[in-house]
XYZ file of C-alpha atoms in Angstrom:
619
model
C -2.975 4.147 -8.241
C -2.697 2.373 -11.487
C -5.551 0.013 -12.105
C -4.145 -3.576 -11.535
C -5.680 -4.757 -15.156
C -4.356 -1.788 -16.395
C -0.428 -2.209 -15.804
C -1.576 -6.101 -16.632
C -2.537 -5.149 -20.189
C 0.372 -3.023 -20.706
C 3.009 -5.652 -19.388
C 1.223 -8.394 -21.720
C 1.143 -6.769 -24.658
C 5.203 -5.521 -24.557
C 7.535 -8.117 -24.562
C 10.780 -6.722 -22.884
C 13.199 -8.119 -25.100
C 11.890 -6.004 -27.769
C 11.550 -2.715 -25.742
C 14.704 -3.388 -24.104
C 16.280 -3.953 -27.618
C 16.075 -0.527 -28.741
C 18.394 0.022 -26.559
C 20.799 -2.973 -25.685
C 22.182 -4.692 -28.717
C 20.614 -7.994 -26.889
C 22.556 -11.819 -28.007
C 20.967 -15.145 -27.441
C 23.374 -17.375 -24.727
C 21.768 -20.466 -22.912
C 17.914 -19.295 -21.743
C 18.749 -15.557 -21.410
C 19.254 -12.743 -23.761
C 22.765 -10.549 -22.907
C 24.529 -7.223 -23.699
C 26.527 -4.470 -22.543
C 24.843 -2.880 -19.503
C 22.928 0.539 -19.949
C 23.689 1.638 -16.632
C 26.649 1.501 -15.965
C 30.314 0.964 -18.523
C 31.552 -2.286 -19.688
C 33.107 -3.961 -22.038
C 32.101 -7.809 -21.396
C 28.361 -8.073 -21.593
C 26.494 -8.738 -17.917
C 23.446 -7.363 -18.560
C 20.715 -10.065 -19.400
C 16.836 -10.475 -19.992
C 14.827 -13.728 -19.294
C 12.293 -13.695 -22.049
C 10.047 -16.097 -20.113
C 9.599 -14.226 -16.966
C 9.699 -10.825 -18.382
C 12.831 -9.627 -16.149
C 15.979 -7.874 -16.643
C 18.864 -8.355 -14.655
C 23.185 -6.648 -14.516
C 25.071 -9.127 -12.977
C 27.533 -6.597 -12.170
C 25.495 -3.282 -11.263
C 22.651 -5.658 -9.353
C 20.190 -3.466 -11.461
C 16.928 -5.718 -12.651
C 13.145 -5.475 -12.487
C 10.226 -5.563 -15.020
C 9.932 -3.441 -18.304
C 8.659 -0.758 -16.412
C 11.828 -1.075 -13.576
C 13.792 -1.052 -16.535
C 12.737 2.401 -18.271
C 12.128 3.973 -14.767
C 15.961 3.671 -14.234
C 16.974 4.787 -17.867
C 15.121 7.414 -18.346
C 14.566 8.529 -14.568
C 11.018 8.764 -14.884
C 8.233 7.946 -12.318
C 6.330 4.426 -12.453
C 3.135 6.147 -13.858
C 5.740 7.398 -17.134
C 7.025 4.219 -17.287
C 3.995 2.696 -18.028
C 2.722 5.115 -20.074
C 5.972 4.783 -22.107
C 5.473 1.084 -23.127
C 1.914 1.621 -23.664
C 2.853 3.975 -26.076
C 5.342 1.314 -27.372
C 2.928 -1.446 -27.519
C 0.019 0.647 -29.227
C -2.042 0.011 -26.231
C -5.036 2.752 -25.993
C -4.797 3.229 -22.055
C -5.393 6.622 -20.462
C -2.884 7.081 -17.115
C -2.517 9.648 -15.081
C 1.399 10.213 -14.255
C 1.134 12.302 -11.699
C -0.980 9.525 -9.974
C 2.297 7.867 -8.106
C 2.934 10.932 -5.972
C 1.559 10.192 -2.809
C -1.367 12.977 -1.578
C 0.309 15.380 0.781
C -1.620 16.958 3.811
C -3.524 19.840 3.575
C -1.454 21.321 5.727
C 1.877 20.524 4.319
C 0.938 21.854 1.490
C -0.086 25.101 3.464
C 3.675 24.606 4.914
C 5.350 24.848 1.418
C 3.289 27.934 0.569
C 4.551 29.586 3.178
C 8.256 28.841 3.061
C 8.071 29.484 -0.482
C 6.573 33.152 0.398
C 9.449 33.729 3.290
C 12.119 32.551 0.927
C 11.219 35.393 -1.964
C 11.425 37.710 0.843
C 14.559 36.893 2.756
C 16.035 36.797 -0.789
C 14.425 40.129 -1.883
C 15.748 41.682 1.575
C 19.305 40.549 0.634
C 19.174 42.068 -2.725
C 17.254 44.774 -3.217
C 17.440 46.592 0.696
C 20.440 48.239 2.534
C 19.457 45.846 5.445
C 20.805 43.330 3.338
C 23.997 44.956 1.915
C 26.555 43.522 4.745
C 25.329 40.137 4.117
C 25.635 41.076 -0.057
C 28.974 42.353 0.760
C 30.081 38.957 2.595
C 29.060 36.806 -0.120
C 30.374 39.162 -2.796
C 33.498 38.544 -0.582
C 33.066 35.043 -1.101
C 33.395 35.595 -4.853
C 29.533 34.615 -4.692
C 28.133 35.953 -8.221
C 24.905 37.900 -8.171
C 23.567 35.011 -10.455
C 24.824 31.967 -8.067
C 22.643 33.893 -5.464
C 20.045 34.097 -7.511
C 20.324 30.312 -8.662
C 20.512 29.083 -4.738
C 17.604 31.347 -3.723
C 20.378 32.872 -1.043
C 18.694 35.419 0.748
C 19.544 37.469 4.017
C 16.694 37.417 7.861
C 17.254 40.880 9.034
C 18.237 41.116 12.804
C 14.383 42.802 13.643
C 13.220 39.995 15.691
C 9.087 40.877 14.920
C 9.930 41.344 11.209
C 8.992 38.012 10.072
C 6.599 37.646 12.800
C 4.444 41.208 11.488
C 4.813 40.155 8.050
C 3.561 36.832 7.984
C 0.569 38.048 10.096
C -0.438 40.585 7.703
C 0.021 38.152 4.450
C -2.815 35.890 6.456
C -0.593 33.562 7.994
C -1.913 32.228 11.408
C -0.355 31.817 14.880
C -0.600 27.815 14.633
C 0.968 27.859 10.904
C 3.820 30.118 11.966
C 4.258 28.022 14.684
C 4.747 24.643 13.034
C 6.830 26.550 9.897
C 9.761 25.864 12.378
C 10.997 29.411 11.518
C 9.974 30.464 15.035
C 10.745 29.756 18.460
C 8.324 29.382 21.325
C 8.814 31.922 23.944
C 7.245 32.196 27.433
C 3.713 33.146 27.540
C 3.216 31.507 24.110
C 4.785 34.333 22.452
C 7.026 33.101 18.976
C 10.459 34.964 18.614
C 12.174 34.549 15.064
C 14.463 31.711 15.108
C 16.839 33.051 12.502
C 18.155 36.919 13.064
C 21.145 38.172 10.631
C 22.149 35.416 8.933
C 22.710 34.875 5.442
C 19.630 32.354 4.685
C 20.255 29.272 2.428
C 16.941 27.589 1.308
C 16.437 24.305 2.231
C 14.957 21.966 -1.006
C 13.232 19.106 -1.648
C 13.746 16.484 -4.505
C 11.625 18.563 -6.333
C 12.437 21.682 -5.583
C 10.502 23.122 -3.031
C 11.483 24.767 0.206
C 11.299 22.710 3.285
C 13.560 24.851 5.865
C 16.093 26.998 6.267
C 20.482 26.938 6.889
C 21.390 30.133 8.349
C 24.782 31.348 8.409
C 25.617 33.954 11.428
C 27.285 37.119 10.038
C 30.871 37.511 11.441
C 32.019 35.659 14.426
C 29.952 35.630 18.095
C 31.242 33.840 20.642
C 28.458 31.587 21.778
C 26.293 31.690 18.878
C 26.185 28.556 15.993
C 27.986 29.391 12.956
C 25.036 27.431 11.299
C 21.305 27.475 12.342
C 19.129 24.802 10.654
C 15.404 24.764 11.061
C 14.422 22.722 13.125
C 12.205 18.873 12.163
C 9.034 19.773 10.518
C 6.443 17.395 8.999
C 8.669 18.767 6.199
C 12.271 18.726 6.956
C 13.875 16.092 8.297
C 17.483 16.144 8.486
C 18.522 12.909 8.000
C 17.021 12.585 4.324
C 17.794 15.874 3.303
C 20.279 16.353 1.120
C 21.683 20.523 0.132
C 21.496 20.776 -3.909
C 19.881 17.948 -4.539
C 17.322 18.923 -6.865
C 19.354 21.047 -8.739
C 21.874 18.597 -9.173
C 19.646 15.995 -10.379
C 18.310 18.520 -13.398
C 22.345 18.800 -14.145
C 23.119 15.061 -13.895
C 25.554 14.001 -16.307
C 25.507 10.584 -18.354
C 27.069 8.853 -15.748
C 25.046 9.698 -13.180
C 28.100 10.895 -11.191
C 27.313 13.087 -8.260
C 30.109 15.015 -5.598
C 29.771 14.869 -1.777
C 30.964 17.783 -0.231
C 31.279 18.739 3.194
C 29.036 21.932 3.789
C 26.851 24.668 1.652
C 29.346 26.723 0.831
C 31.748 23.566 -0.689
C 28.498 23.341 -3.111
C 27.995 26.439 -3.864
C 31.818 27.345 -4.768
C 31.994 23.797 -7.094
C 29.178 25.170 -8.804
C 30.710 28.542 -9.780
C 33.775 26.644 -10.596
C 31.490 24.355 -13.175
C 30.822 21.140 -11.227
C 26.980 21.272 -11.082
C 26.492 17.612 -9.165
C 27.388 18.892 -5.992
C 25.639 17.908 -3.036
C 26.401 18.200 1.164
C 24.737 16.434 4.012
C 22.911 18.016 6.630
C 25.893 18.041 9.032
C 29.283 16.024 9.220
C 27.851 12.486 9.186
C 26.293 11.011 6.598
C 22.778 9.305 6.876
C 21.318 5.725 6.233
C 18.465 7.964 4.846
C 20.925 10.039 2.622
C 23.036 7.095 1.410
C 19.513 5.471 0.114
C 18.506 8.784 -1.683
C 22.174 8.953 -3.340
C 21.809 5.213 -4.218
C 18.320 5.721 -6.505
C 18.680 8.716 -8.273
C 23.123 8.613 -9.401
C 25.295 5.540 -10.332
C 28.634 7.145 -8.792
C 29.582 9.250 -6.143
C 32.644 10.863 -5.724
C 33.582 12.372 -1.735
C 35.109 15.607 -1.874
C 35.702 16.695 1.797
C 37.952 18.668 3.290
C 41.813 17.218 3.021
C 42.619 17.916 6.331
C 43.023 14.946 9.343
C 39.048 15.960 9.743
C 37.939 15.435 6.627
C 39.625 12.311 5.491
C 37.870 10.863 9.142
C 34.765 11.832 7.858
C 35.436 10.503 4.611
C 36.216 7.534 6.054
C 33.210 7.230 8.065
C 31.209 7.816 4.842
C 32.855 5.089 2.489
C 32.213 2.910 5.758
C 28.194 3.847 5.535
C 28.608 3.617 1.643
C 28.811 0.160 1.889
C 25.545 -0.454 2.608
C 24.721 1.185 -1.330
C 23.435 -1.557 -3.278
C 23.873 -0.526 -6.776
C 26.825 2.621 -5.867
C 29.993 2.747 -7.466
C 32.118 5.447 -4.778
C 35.365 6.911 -4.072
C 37.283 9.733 -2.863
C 39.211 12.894 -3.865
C 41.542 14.111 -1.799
C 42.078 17.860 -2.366
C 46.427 18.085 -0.961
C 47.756 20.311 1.091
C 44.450 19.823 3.668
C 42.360 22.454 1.436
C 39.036 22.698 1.380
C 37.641 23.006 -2.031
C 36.967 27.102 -1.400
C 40.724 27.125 -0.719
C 42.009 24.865 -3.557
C 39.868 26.818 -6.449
C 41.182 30.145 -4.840
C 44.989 29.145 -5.308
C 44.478 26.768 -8.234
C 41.544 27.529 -9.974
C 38.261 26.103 -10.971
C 40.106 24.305 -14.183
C 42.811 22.788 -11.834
C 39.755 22.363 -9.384
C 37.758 19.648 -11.882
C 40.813 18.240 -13.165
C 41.369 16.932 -9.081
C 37.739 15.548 -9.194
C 38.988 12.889 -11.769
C 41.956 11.959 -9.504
C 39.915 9.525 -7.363
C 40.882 7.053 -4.955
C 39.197 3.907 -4.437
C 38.142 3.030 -1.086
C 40.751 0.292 -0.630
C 42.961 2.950 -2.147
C 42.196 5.694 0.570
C 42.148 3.322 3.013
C 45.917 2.518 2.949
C 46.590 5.796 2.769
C 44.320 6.766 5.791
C 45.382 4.134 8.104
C 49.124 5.706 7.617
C 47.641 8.443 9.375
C 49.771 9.094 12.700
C 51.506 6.055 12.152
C 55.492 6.413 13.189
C 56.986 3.751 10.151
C 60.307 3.794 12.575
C 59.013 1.566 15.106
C 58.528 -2.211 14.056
C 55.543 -2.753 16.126
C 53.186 0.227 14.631
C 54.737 -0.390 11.363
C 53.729 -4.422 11.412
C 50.018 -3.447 12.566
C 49.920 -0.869 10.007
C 50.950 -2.977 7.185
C 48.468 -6.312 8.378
C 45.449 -3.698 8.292
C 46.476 -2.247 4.781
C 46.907 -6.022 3.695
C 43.222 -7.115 5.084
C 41.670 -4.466 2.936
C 43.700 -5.471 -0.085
C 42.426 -9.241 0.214
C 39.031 -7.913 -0.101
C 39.448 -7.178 -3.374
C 39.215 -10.228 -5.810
C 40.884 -8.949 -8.894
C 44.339 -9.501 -9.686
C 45.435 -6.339 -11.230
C 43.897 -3.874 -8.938
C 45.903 -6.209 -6.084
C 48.952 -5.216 -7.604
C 48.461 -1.948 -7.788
C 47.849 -1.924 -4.328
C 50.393 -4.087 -3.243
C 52.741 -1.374 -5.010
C 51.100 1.186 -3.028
C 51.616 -0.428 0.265
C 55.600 -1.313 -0.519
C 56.042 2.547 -1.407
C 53.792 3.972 1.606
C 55.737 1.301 4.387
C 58.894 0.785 2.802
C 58.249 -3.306 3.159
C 59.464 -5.133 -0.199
C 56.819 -5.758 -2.094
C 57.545 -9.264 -2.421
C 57.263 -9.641 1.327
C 54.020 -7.904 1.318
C 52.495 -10.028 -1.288
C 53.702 -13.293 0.277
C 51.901 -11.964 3.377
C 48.646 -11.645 1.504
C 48.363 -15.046 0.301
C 48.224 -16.351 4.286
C 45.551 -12.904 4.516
C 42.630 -14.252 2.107
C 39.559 -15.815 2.671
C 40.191 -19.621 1.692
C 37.524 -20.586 -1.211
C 34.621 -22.318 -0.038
C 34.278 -26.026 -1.186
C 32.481 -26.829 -4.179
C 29.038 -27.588 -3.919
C 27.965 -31.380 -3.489
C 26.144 -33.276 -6.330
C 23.763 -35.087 -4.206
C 22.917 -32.124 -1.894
C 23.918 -28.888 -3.310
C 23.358 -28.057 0.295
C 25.219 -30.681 2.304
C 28.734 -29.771 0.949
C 28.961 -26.159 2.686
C 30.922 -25.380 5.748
C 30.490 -23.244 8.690
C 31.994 -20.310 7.173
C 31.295 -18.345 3.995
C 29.769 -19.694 1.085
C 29.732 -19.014 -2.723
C 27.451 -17.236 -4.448
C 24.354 -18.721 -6.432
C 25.488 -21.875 -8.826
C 25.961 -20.665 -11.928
C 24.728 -23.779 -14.041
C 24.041 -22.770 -17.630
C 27.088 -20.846 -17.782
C 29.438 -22.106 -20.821
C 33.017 -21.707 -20.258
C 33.277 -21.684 -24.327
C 31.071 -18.860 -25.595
C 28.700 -19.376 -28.278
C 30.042 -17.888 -31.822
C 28.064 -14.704 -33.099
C 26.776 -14.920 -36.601
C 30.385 -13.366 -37.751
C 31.740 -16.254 -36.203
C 33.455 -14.722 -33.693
C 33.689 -15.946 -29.886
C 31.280 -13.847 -27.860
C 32.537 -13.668 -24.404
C 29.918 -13.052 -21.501
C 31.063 -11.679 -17.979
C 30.383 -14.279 -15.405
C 28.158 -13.791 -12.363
C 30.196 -11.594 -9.850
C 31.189 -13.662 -6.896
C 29.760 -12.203 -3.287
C 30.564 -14.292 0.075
C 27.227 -14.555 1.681
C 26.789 -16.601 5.062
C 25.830 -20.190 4.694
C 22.211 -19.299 6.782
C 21.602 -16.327 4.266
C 22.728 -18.578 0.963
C 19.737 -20.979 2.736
C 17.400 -18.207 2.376
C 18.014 -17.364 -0.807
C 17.674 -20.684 -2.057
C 14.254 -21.269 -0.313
C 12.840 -17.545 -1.795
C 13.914 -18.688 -5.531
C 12.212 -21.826 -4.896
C 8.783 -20.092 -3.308
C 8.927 -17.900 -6.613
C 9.550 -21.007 -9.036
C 7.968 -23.668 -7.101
C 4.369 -23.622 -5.744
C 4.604 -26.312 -3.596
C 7.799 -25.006 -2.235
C 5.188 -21.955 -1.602
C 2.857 -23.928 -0.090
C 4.749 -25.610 2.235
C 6.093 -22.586 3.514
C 3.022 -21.170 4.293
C 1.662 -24.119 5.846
C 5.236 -24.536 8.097
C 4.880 -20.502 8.358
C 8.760 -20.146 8.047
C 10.036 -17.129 8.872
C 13.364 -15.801 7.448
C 16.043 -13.987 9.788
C 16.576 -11.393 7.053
C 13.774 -8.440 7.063
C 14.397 -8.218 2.985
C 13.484 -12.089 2.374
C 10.266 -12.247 4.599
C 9.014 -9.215 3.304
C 9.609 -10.225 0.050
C 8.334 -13.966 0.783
C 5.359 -12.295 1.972
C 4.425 -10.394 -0.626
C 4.378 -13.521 -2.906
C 1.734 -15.146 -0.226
C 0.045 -12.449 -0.700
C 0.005 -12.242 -4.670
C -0.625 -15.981 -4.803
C -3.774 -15.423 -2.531
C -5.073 -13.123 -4.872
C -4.971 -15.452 -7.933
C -1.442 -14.073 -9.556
C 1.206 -16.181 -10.429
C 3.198 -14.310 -12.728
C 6.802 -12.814 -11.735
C 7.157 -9.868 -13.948
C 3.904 -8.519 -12.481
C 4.564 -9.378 -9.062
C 8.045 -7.055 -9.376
C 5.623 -4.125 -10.444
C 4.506 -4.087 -7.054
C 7.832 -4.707 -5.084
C 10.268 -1.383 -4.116
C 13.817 -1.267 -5.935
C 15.696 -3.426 -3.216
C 13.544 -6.301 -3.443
C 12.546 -5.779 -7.041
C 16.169 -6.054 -7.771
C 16.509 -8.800 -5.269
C 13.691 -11.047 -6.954
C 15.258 -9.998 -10.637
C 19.120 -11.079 -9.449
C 17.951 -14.885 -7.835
C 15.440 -15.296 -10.845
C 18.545 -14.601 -13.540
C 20.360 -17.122 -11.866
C 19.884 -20.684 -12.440
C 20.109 -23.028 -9.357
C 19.512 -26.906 -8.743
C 16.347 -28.597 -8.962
C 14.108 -28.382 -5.776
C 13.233 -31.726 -4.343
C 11.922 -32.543 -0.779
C 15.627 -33.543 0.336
C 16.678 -30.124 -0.829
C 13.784 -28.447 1.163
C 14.588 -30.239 3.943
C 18.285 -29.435 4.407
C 17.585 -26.111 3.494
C 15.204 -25.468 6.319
C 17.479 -27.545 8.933
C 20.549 -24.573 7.680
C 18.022 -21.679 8.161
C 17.515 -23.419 11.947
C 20.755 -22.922 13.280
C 20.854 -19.445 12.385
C 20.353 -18.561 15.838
C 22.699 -20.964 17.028
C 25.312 -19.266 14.237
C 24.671 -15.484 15.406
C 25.611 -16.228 18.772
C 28.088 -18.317 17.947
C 29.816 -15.042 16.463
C 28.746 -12.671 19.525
C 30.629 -15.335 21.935
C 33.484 -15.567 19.640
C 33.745 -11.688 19.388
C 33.712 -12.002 23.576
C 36.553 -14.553 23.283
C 38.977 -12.812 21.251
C 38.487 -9.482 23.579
C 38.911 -11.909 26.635
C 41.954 -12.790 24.903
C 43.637 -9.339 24.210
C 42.768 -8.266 27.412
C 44.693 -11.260 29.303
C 41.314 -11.814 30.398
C 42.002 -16.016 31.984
C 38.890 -16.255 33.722
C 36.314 -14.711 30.753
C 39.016 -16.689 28.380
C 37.815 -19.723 30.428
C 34.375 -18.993 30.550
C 33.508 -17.871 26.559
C 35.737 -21.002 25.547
C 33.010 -23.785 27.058
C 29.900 -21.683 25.701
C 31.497 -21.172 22.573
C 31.985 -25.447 22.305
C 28.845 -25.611 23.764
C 27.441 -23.803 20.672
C 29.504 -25.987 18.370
C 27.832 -28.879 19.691
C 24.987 -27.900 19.372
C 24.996 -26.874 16.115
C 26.218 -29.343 14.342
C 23.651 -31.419 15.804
């Protein structure tokens, strides 16, 4: 690791405004500096920088951090390079290691890699350069699969000799326990290994960074009973769910945008690269990860799903926009190849010109979803036709913009055949009534049961400040997000642990716990700081991951009321009924079942705890 005083000297010596500057044509409005984001496009400026605690902050990307957070993400360099950029930018003599961040691997998964790396030359060599490995050339010939894609995939072919593998890695040194945990091998009675993969055309598995961490085999032909795809099997190297196919070779071909494709399988990859599109990448099976979504979210700013367009594929495209969701800082959408083709299909009958012109014909995810949910739906009967159009209609009132509402609004009248009037009428009962304003007294006191507004927004002009030209300089507002009442409450009482230190001390004498795992861990790590004598908030995101970097950088940009013991107070009473509020929603859930189900009894039942709760609560 970094020496502590060593990142310390670095950060004190920069100040951000001036690195960031180089880059952001920066503006003075109210305590921050703003611009146009670097991240991601825009044409009103959301992007600020709070001179004073040395943090950056998009209101509309979520991005923020330190200086270092800041060229980590732009130039997609490890924290090590980060800080040895500044330095270099502040003239401070420092000597850093930036190799230092990557955590020490075991001896023996580095032993591991070695020997993948070795089996992967061969299988590739045996595909090649043998007559062994001509029917699986000839297959991927057949595939239109060039000679230099196969080299630039490290494609290579396991030979159906089951001891092959086994009598080759013996004789290159390799040991019974290390072929054993390679996961290339299968156990056998008697302690005996058998080769896992036997002919199959062999796709190496990579890591971020390149190296081989398993195998995909693909069986030659059709066999009943036998897996069209074999993937090793969960190694202390592979691990499905975080492994993503192409991955490091489509981060060394990232374009500015950071715009990556999701495609359904290998071969979807493979083929978009030999029609051009070098972004590609494919989960590790149909469904998309947790794991996978969090890789996708650091390293691109967009993602674009490409599966197949048949009934199967929009299903699992759905499925991933509904696990996309989660991304914190992902834009996302979908292509929808016609005709149900798969994109091996559509660049065989079209072309690989026609094929990247359909990538830019993207759906939005409110967009897809009105057309998926026509799916199957018979628009001759009223009844489907009704639930059809009030599930379209409750994804359009998630969206908060007028324009892209009208667009939608025009899809829906075209898709059902409901006047559009109609349809928009409808909508107005569909949305989310605003919250009330918050009270003057208690900022606190004012909020209902239900969702709240996002951070106040004091400091904020409605008339911009003129530029030195004279002209009105117009700054994109904070974007609104509907956060619960309980998690608004934790918010609050994190800014005011970061800006307040006897809000920080109280805390820590009360030992409040917050609901959300983000905030305590976060709150905790503050404790922790403060114990050891630090107090400053641009250091203290140095040490933070990007989520709650990004967290601290997005409460700190925003101004909120001044903390007094009153505000404390109601603050910690909201956080108490969180409980109370969670299963207030689980019996309400229970209730509305009861109710579709003609349920009487339960109806009864749920309808005196769920008052019951209500009591209590507001209590």
């Amino acid at each position: 690791m970094i020496p502590e005083a060593t990142i310390d000297q670095v950060q004190n010596a920069v100040n951000i405004v001036d690195y960031v500057g180089q880059f952001v044509q920066l503006k003075k409005h109210g305590q921050n500096m703003f611009g146009l984001c670097p991240f991601h496009d825009e044409n009103t400026p959301s992007f600020s920088v709070n001179e004073e605690k040395q943090i950056f902050h998009c209101f509309s990307c979520g991005r923020g951090g330190s200086v270092f957070k800041f060229v980590m993400d732009l130039d997609g360099v490890s924290f090590p390079e980060a800080v040895a950029k500044v330095a270099e930018f502040g003239h401070v003599d420092v000597q850093i290691n930036t190799t230092v961040n990557q955590p020490r691997e075991s001896a023996t998964a580095t032993r591991q890699k070695e020997i993948l790396a070795q089996v992967q030359k061969l299988f590739n060599h045996l595909l090649v350069n043998t007559a062994q490995g001509e029917p699986a050339l000839d297959y991927l010939h057949g595939r239109q699969m060039t000679d230099e894609t196969i080299e630039h995939f490290g494609i290579g072919f396991a030979p159906s000799d089951d001891q092959m593998l086994r009598k080759y890695l013996t004789k290159e040194g390799v040991s019974y326990e290390e072929q054993r945990a390679s996961g290339l091998f299968v156990d056998r009675d008697g302690g005996e290994l058998a080769t896992r993969f036997t002919n199959r055309v062999m796709f190496p598995l990579r890591n971020e960074r390149g190296q081989t961490i398993g195998f995909s085999g693909r069986v030659l032909g059709k066999q009943d009973g036998v897996a069209k795809y074999l993937n090793s099997p969960e190694t202390e190297l592979f691990n499905k769910r975080d492994t993503l196919f192409n991955l490091d070779q489509a981060k060394a071909a990232i374009n500015p945008d950071k715009r990556f494709y999701l495609f359904e399988g290998f071969m979807d990859v493979i083929t978009a690269y030999e029609a051009g599109v070098q972004t590609g990448i494919a989960s590790m099976g149909t469904s998309l990860t947790r794991e996978q979504i969090g890789i996708i979210d650091r390293v691109a700013n967009e993602v674009v799903i490409s599966y197949d367009g048949d009934m199967p594929g929009q299903k699992a495209a759905d499925r991933a926009l509904g696990m996309l969701q989660n991304a914190r800082d992902l834009r996302y959408s979908v292509c929808l190849l016609p005709d149900g083709m798969d994109p091996d299909e559509f660049i065989k009958n079209r072309g690989a010109d026609a094929f990247k012109q359909q990538l830019q014909h993207v759906l939005t995810p409110i967009a897809f979803r009105i057309m998926f949910l026509a799916n199957g739906v018979d628009m001759t009967n009223d009844h489907d036709k009704i639930a059809y159009v009030d599930a379209a209609l409750a994804e359009i009132a998630r969206e908060t913009e007028a324009v892209p509402r009208s667009l939608y609004l025009d899809q829906l009248a075209e898709r059902s055949g409901v006047p559009r009037d109609a349809l928009s009428q409808q909508l107005a009962s569909t949305q989310v009534a605003p919250a009330p304003a918050l009270g003057a007294d208690n900022p606190f006191g004012a909020w209902d049961d239900n969702d709240m507004p996002p951070e106040p927004t004091g400091g904020w002009s409605d008339v911009p400040p003129a530029d030195p030209a004279g002209q009105p300089q117009t700054f994109a507002k904070p974007q609104t997000v509907r956060i619960s009442r309980f998690e608004k409450a934790e918010r609050a009482l994190l800014y005011y642990m970061l800006t307040d230190s006897e809000t920080a001390n109280l805390m820590g004498a009360e030992a409040v716990r917050f609901p959300h795992d983000l905030y305590q861990t976060i709150a905790q790590q503050w404790q922790d700081y403060r114990a050891d004598g630090h107090d400053d908030i641009s250091g203290f995101t140095t040490r933070l991951s990007d989520e709650e970097g990004q967290t601290v950088a997005a409460l700190l940009s925003t101004p909120w009321p001044p903390v007094n013991d009153e505000t404390t107070d109601g603050l910690l009473k909201v956080l108490g009924g969180s409980d109370l509020r969670q299963q207030l929603g689980t019996v309400k859930e229970q209730l509305q079942q009861a109710q579709r189900l003609g349920d009487q009894e339960g109806q009864t039942r749920l309808a005196n705890q769920y008052f019951e709760l209500m009591r209590q609560l507001k209590a």
